[in-house]
mmCIF file of C-alpha atoms in Angstrom:
data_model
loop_
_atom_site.group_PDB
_atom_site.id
_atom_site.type_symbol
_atom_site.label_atom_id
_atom_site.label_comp_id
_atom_site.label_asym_id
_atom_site.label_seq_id
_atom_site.Cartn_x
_atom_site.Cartn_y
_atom_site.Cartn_z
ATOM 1 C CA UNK M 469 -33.531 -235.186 -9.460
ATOM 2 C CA UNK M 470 -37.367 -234.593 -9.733
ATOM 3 C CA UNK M 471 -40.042 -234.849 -7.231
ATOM 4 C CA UNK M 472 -42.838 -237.268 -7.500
ATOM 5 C CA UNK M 473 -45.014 -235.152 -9.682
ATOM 6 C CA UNK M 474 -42.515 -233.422 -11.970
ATOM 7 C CA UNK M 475 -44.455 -230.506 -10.846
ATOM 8 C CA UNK M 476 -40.855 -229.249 -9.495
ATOM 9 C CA UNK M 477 -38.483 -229.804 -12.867
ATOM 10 C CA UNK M 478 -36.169 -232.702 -13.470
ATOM 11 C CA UNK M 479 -32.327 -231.862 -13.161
ATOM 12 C CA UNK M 480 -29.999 -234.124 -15.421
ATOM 13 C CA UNK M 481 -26.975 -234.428 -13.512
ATOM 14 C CA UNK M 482 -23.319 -236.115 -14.291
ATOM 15 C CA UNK M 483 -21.936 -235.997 -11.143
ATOM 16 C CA UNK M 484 -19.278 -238.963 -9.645
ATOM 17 C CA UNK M 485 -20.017 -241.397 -6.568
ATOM 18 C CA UNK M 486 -18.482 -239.475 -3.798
ATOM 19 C CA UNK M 487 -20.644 -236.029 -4.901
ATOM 20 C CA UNK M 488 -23.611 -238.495 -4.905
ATOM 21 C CA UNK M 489 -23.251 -239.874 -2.114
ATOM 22 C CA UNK M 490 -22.836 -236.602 0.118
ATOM 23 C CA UNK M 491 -26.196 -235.290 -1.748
ATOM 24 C CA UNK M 492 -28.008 -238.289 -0.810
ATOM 25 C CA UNK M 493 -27.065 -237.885 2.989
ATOM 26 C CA UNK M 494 -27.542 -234.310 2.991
ATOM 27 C CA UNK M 495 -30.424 -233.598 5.892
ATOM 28 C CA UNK M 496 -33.506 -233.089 4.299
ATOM 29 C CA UNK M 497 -33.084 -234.577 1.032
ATOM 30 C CA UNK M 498 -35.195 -234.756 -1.226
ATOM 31 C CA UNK M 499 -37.863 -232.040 -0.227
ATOM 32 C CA UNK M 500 -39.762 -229.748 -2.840
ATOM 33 C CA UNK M 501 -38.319 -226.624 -3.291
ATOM 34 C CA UNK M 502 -40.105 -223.436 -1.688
ATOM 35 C CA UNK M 503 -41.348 -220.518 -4.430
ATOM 36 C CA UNK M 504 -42.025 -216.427 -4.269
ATOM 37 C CA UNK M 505 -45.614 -216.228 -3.360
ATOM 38 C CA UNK M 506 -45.865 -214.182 -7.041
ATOM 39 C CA UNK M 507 -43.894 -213.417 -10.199
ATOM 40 C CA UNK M 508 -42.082 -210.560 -9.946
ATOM 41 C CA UNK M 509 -40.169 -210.546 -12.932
ATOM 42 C CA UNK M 510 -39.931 -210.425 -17.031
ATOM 43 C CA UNK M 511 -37.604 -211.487 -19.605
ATOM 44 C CA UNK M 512 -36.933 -209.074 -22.098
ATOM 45 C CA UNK M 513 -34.396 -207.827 -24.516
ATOM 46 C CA UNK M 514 -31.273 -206.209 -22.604
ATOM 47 C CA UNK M 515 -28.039 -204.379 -23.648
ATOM 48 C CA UNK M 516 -26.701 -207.453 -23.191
ATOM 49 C CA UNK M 517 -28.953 -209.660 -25.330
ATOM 50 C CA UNK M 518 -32.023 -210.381 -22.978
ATOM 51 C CA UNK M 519 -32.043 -209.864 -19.084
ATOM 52 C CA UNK M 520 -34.376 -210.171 -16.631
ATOM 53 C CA UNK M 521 -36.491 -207.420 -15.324
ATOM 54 C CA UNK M 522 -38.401 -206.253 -11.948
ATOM 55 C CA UNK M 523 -41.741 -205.865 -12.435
ATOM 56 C CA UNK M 524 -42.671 -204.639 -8.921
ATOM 57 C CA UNK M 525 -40.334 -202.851 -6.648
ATOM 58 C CA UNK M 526 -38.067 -205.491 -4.580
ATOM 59 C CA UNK M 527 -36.954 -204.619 -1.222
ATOM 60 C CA UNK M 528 -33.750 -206.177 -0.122
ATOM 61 C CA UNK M 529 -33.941 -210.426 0.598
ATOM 62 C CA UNK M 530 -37.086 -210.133 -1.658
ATOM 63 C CA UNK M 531 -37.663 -213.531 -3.263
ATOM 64 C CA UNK M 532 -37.517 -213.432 -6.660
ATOM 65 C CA UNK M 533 -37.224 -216.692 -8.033
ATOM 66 C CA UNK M 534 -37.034 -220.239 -7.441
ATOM 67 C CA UNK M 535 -35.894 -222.467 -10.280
ATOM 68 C CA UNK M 536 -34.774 -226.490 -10.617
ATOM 69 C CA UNK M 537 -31.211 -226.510 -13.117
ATOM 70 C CA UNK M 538 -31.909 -228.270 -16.532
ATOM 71 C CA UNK M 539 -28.377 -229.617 -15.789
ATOM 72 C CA UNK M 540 -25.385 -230.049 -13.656
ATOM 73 C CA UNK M 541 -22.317 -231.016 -15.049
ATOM 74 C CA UNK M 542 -18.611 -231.031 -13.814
ATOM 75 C CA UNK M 543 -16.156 -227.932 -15.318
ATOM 76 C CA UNK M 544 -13.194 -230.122 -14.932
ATOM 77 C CA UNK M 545 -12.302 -232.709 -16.976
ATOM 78 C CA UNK M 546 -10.026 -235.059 -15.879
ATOM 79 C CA UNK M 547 -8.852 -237.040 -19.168
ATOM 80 C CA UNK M 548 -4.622 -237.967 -17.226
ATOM 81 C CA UNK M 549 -4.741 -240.935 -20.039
ATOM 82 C CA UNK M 550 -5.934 -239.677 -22.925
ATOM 83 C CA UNK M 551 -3.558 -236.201 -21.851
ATOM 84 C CA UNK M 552 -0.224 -238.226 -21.586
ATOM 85 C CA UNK M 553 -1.396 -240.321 -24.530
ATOM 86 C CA UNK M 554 -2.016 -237.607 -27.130
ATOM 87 C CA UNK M 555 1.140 -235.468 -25.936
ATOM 88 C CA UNK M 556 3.021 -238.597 -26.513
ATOM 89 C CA UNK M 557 1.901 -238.034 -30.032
ATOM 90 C CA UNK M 558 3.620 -234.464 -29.799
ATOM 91 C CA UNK M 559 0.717 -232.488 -30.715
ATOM 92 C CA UNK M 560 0.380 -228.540 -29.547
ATOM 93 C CA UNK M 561 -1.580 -227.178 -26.392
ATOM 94 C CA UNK M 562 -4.254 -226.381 -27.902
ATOM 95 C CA UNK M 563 -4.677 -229.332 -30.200
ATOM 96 C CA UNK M 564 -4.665 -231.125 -27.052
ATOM 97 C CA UNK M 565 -7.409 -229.107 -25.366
ATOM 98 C CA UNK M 566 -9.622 -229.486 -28.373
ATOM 99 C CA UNK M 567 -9.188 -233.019 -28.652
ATOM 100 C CA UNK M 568 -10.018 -233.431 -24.358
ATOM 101 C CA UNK M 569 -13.063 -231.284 -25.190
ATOM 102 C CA UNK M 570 -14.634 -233.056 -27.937
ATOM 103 C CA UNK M 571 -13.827 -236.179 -25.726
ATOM 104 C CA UNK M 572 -15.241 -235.100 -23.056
ATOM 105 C CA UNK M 573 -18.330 -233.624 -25.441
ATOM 106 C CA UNK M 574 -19.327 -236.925 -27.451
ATOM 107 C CA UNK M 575 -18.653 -239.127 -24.693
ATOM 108 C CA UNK M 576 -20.329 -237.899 -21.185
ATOM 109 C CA UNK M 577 -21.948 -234.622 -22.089
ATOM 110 C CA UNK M 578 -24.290 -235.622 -25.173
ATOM 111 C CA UNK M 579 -25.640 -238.808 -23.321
ATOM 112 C CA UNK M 580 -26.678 -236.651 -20.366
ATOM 113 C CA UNK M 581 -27.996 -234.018 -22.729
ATOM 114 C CA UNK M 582 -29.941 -236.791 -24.326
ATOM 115 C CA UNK M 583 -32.333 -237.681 -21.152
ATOM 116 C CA UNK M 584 -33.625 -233.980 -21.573
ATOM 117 C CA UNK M 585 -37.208 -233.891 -23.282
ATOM 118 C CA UNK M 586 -37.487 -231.847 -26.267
ATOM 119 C CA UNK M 587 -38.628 -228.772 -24.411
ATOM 120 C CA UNK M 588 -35.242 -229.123 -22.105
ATOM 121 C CA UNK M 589 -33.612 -229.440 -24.807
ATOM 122 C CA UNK M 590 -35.040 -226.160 -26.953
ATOM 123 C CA UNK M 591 -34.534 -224.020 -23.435
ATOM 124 C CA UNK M 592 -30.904 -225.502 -23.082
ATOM 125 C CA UNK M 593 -29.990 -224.516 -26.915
ATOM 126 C CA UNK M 594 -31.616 -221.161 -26.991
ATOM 127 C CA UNK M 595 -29.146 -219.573 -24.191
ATOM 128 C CA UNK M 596 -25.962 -218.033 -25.370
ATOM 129 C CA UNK M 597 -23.530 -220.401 -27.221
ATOM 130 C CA UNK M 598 -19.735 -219.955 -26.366
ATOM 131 C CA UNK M 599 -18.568 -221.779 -29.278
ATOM 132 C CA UNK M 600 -19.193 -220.097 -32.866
ATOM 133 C CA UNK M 601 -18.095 -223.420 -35.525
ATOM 134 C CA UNK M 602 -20.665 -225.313 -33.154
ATOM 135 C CA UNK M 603 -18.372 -228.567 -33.028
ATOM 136 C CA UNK M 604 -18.864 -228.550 -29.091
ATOM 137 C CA UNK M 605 -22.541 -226.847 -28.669
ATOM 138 C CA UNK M 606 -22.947 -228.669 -25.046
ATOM 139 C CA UNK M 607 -19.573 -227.114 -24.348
ATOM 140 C CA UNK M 608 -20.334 -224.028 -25.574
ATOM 141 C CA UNK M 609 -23.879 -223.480 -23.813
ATOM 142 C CA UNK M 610 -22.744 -224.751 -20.571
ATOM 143 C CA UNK M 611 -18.792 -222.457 -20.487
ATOM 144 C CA UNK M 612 -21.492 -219.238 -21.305
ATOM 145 C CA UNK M 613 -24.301 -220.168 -18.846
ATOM 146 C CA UNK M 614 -23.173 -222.679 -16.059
ATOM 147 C CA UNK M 615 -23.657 -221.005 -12.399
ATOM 148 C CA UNK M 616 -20.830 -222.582 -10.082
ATOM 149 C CA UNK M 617 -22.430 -224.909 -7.276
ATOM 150 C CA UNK M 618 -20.148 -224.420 -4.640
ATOM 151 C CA UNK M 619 -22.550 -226.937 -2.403
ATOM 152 C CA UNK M 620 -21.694 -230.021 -4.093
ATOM 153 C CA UNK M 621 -18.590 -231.085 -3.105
ATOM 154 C CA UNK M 622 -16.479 -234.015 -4.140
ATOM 155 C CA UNK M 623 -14.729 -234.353 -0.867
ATOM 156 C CA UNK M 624 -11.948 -237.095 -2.731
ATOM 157 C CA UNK M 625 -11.365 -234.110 -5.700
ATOM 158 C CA UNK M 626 -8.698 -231.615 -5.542
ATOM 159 C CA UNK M 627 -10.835 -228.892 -7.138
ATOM 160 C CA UNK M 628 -13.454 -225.967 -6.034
ATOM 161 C CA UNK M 629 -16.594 -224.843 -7.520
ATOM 162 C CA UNK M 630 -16.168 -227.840 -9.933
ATOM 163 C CA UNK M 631 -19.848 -228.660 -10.738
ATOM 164 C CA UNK M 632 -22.350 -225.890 -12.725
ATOM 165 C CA UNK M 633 -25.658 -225.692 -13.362
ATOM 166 C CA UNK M 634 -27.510 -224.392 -16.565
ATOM 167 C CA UNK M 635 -31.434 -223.330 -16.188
ATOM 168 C CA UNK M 636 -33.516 -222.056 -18.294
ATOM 169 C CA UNK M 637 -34.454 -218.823 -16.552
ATOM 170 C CA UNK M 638 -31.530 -218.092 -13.801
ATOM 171 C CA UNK M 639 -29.140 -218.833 -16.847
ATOM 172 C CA UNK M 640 -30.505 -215.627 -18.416
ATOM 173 C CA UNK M 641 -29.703 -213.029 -15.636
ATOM 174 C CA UNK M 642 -26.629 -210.551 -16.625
ATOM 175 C CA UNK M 643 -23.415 -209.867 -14.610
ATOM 176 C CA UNK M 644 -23.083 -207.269 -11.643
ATOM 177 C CA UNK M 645 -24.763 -207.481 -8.474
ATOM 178 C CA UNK M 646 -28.066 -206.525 -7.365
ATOM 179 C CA UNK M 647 -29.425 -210.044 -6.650
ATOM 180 C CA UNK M 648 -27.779 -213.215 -5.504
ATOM 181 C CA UNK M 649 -28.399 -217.235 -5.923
ATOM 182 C CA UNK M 650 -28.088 -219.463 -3.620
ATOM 183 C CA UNK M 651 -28.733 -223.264 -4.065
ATOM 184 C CA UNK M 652 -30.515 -225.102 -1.796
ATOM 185 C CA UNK M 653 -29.364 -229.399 -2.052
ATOM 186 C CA UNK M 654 -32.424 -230.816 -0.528
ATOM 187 C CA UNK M 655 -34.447 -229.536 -2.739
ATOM 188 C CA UNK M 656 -31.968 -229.343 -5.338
ATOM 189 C CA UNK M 657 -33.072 -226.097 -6.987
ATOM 190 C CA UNK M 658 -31.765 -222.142 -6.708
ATOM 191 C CA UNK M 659 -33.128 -219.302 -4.736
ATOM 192 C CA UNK M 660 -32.861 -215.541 -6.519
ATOM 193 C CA UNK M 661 -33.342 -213.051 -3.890
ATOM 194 C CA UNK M 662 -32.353 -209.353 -3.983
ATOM 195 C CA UNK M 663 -29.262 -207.524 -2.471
ATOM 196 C CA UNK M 664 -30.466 -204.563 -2.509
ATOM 197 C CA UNK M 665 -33.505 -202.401 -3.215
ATOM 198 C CA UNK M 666 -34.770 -202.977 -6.750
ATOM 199 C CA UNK M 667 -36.920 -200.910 -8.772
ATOM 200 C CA UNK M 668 -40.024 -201.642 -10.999
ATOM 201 C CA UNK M 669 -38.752 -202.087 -14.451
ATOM 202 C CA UNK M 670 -34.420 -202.103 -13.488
ATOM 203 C CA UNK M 671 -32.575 -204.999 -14.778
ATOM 204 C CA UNK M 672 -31.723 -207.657 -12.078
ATOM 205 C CA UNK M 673 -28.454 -208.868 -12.351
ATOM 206 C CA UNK M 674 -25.961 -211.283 -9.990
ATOM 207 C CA UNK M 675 -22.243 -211.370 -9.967
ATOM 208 C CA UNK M 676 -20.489 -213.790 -11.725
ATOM 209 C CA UNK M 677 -17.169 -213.485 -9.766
ATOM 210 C CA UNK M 678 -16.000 -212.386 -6.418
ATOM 211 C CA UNK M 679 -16.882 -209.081 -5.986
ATOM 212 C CA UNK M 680 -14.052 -208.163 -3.976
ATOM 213 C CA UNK M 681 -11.397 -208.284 -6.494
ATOM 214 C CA UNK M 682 -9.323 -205.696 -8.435
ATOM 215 C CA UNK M 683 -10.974 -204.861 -11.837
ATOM 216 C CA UNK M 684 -8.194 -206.706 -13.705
ATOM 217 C CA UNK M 685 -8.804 -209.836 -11.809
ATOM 218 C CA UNK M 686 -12.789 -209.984 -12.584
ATOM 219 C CA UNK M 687 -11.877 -208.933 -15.888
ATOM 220 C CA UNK M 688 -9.623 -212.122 -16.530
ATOM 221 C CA UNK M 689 -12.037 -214.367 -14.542
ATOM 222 C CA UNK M 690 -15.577 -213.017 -17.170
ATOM 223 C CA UNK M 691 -13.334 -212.876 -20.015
ATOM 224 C CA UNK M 692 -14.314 -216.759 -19.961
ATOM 225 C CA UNK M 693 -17.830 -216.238 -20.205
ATOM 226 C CA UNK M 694 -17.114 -213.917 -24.042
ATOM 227 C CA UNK M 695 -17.837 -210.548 -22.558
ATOM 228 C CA UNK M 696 -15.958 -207.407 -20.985
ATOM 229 C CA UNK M 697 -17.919 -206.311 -17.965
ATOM 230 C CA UNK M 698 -19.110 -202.621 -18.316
ATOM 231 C CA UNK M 699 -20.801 -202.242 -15.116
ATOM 232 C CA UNK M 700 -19.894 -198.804 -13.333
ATOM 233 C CA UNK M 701 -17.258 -200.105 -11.211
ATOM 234 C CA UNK M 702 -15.729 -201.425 -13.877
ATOM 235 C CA UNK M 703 -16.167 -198.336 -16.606
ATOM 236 C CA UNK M 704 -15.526 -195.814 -13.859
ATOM 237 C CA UNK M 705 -11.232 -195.316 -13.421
ATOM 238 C CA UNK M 706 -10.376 -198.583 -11.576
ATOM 239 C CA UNK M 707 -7.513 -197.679 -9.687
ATOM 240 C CA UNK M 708 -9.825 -195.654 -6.914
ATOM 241 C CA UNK M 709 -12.334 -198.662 -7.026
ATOM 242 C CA UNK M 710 -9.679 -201.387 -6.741
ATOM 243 C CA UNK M 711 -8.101 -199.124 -3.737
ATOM 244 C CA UNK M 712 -11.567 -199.008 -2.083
ATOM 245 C CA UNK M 713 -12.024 -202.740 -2.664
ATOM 246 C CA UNK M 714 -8.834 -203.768 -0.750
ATOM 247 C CA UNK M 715 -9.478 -201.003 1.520
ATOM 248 C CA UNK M 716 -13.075 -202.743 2.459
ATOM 249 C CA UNK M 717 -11.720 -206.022 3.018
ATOM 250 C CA UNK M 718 -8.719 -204.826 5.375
ATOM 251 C CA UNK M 719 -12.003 -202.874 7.587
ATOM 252 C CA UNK M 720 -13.326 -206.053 7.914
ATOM 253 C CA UNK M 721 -9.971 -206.875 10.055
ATOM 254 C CA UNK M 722 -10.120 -203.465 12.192
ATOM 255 C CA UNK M 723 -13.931 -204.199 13.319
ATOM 256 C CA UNK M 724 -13.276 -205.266 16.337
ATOM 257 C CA UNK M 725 -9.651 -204.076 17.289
ATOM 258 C CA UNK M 726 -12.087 -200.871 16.582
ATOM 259 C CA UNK M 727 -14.944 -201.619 18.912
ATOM 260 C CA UNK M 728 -12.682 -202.762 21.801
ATOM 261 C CA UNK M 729 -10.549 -199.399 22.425
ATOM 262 C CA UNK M 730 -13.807 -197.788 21.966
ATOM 263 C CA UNK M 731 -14.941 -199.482 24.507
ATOM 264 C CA UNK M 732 -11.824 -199.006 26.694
ATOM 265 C CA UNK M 733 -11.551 -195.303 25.785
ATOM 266 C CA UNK M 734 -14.189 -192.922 27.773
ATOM 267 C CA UNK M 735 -13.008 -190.231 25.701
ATOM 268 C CA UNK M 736 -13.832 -191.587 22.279
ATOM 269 C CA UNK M 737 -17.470 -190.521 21.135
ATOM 270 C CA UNK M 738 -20.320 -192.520 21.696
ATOM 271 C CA UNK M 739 -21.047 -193.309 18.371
ATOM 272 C CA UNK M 740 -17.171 -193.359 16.996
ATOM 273 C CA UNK M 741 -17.948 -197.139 15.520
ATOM 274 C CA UNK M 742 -21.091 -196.391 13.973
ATOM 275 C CA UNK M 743 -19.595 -193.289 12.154
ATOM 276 C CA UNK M 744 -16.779 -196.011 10.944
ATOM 277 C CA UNK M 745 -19.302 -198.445 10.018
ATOM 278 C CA UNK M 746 -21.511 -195.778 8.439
ATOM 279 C CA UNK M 747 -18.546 -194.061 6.014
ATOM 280 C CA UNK M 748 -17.713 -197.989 5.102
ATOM 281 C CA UNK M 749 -21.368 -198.715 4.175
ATOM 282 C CA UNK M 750 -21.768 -195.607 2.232
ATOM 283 C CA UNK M 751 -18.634 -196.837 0.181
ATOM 284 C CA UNK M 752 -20.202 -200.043 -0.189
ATOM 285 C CA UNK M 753 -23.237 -199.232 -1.821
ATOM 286 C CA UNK M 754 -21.594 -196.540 -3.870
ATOM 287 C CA UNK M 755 -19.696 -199.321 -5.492
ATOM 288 C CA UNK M 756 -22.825 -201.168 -5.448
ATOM 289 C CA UNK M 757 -21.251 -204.278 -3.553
ATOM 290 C CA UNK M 758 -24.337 -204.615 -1.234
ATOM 291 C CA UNK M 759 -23.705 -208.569 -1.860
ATOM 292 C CA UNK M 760 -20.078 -208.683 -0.451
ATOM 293 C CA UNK M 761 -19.578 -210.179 3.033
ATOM 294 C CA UNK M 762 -18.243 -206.098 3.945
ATOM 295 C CA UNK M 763 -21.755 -205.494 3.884
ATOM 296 C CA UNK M 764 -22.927 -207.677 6.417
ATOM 297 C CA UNK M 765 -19.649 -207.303 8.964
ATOM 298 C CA UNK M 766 -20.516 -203.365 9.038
ATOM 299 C CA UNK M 767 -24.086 -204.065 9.543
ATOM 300 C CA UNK M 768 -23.832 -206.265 12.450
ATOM 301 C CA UNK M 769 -20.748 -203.611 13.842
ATOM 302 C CA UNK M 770 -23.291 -201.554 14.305
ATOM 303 C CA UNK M 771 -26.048 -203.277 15.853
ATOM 304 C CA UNK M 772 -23.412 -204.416 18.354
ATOM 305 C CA UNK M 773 -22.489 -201.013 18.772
ATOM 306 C CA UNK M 774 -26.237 -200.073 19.743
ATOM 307 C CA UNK M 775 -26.626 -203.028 21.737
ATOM 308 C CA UNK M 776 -23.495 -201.854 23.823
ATOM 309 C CA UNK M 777 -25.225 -198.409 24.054
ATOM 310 C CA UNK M 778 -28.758 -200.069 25.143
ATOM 311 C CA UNK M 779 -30.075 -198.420 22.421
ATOM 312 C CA UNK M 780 -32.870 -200.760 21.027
ATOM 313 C CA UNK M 781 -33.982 -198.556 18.955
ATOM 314 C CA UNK M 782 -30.825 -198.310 17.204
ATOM 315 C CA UNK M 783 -29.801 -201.928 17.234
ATOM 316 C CA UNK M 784 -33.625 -202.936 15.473
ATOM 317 C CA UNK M 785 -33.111 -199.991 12.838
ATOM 318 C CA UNK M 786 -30.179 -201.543 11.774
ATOM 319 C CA UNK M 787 -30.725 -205.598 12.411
ATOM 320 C CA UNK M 788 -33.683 -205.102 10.334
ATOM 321 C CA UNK M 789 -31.013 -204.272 7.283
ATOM 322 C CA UNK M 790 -29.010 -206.848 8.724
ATOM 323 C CA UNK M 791 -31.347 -209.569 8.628
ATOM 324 C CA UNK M 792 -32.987 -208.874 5.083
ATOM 325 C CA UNK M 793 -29.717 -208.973 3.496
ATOM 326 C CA UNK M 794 -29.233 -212.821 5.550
ATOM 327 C CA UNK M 795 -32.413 -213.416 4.228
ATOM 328 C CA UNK M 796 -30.881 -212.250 1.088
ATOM 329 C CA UNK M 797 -28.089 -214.704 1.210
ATOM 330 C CA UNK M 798 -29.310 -217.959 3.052
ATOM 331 C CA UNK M 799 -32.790 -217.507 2.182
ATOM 332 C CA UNK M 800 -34.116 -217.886 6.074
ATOM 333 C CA UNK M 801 -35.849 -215.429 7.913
ATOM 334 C CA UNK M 802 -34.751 -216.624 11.387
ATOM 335 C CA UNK M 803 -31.759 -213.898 11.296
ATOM 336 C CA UNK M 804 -34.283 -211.230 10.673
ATOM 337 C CA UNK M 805 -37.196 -212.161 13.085
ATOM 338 C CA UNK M 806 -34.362 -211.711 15.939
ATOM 339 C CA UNK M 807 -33.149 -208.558 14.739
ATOM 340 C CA UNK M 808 -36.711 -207.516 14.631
ATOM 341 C CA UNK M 809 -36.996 -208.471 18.555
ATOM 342 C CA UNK M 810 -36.024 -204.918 20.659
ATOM 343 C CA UNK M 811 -36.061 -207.971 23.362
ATOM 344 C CA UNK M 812 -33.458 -210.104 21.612
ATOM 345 C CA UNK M 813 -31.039 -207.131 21.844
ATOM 346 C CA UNK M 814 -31.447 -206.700 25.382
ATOM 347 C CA UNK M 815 -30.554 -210.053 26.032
ATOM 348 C CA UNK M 816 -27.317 -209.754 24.551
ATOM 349 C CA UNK M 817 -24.557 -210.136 26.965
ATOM 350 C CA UNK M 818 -22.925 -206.845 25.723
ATOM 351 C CA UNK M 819 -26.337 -205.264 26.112
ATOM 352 C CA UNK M 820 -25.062 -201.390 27.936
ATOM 353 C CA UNK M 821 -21.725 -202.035 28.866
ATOM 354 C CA UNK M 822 -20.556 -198.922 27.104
ATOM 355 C CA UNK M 823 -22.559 -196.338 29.373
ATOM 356 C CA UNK M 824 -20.758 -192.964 28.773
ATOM 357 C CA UNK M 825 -19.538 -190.915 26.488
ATOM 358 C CA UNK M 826 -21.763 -188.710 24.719
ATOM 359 C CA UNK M 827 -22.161 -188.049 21.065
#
């Protein structure tokens, strides 16, 4: 995948028929991908090895970084023949996992690794290796580094998230949220954009697992990437994070039982949801999960709330945090222009339908 120029990158991709196919079809494709209007960022030894670092305060939905994959390559591999063939044979588990692996290695991997010029080839090598006798180095570089593309789907495959992408840049970026990818298919290349505020000099980091998920679970899920996470919601005592964290995602459920007997109930304050929404968010970003869909759901909660107040002023305070973190996600500023727009909110069929109460 390169454009005309090679201005852009070239991606090396093994990826089967039906994958291809829905790429090729996918609106837009190919298109060049759209970059940060400046560099905002270093690489530089971390506590982890190296990281990258701000160097310029980021504001929430900032862009940060925009950056073509050296490859994409599946993380499952299929082998049903050469599986019930070798366990025929009666060998162990493991031997049996090994022998798939260096299969799979030597016979798909290395040919696609091949195409790669010499300085794709010196970036690819120089991230972290996952495998220390070096008998599977492709392996080993892609298990450590590979971000999951969720958009590329193999709609006949029985898998998720089962194509990854190294780069040479994104590939260096730490665990624990602050910033988060997203990959774009027409152009075929990732968007970095910030979460949440970032200052001039702090690591950036994005989450390598679901954020939402008991300690123990993201612990299992990294321990395949060869580290133990040590951010502060995992260092801190779990058991009140893990209760928050299950707490946040049943809130989601209660937004809008919540708003509806508020609006039913005269006697309830006028800003009873926004308080709700308010204790929520300051949970949120005390846990630093600014990246989670909680975020967003409490956000718009109260901006609706506003709007259902005919409070403008209100509704564009918060829509404006609303629409940077969209911006944030999806990497369009439509969302945020509208939130922006005291005249979008009074447009909004729920626009001052809750008219007393007072707070």
């Amino acid at each position: 995948m390169s454009s005309s120029s090679d201005v852009d990158g070239q991606t090396h991709c093994l990826i089967r028929r039906p994958a291809l196919q829905r790429i090729l079809l996918t609106p837009g494709f190919p298109r060049r991908p759209q970059y940060p209007s400046d560099v905002c960022f270093r690489i530089g030894p971390s506590s982890h090895g190296l990281g990258m670092f701000a160097t310029r305060d980021l504001a929430m939905g900032d862009h940060i970084l925009t950056e073509r994959p050296l490859t994409v390559t599946p993380t499952v591999i299929p082998m049903p023949h050469l599986a019930s063939k070798l366990r025929s044979q009666g060998i162990t588990e493991d031997a049996l996992k090994r022998a798939i692996q260096d299969k799979w290695e030597k016979t798909y991997l290395f040919p696609c690794f091949e195409h790669l010029n010499a300085d794709q080839q010196t970036a690819f090598y120089n991230l972290a290796h996952g495998h220390q006798d070096d008998e599977r180095p492709i392996l080993g570089v892609i298990g450590m580094n590979g971000l999951e593309l969720a958009d590329i789907v193999d709609p006949e495959s029985q898998y998720h998230s089962e194509y990854a992408a190294v780069c040479k840049t994104m590939s260096r970026i730490n665990h624990s949220p602050s910033a988060d990818r997203l990959f774009d298919v027409p152009s075929f290349s990732f968007q970095l954009r910030a979460t949440r505020p970032i200052k001039l000099g702090e690591e950036i980091f994005i989450s390598y697992c679901t954020v939402l998920e008991p300690a123990s679970s993201r612990q299992a899920y990294l321990a395949s990437y060869g580290f133990i996470c040590t951010c502060r919601s995992c260092l801190r005592p779990t058991l009140l994070s893990d209760a928050r964290r299950l707490a946040l995602r049943a809130s989601i459920d209660a937004i809008n039982v919540d708003f509806k007997a508020w609006l039913a109930d005269p006697l309830l304050m006028d800003n009873h949801t926004i308080k709700i929404s308010l204790r929520w968010i300051s949970v949120i970003e005390e846990e630093a999960l600014e990246a989670s869909d909680a975020y967003k759901h409490h956000l718009y909660a109260i901006v609706r709330a506003y709007v259902a107040l005919g409070d403008a002023e209100g509704a564009v305070k918060y829509g404006r945090i609303l629409g940077a973190w969209m911006l944030g996600q999806s990497g369009r500023d439509d969302i945020l222009r509208k939130m922006e727009n005291p005249e979008y909110h009074r447009g909004c069929p729920e626009w001052g339908i809750r008219t007393y109460g007072a707070c």
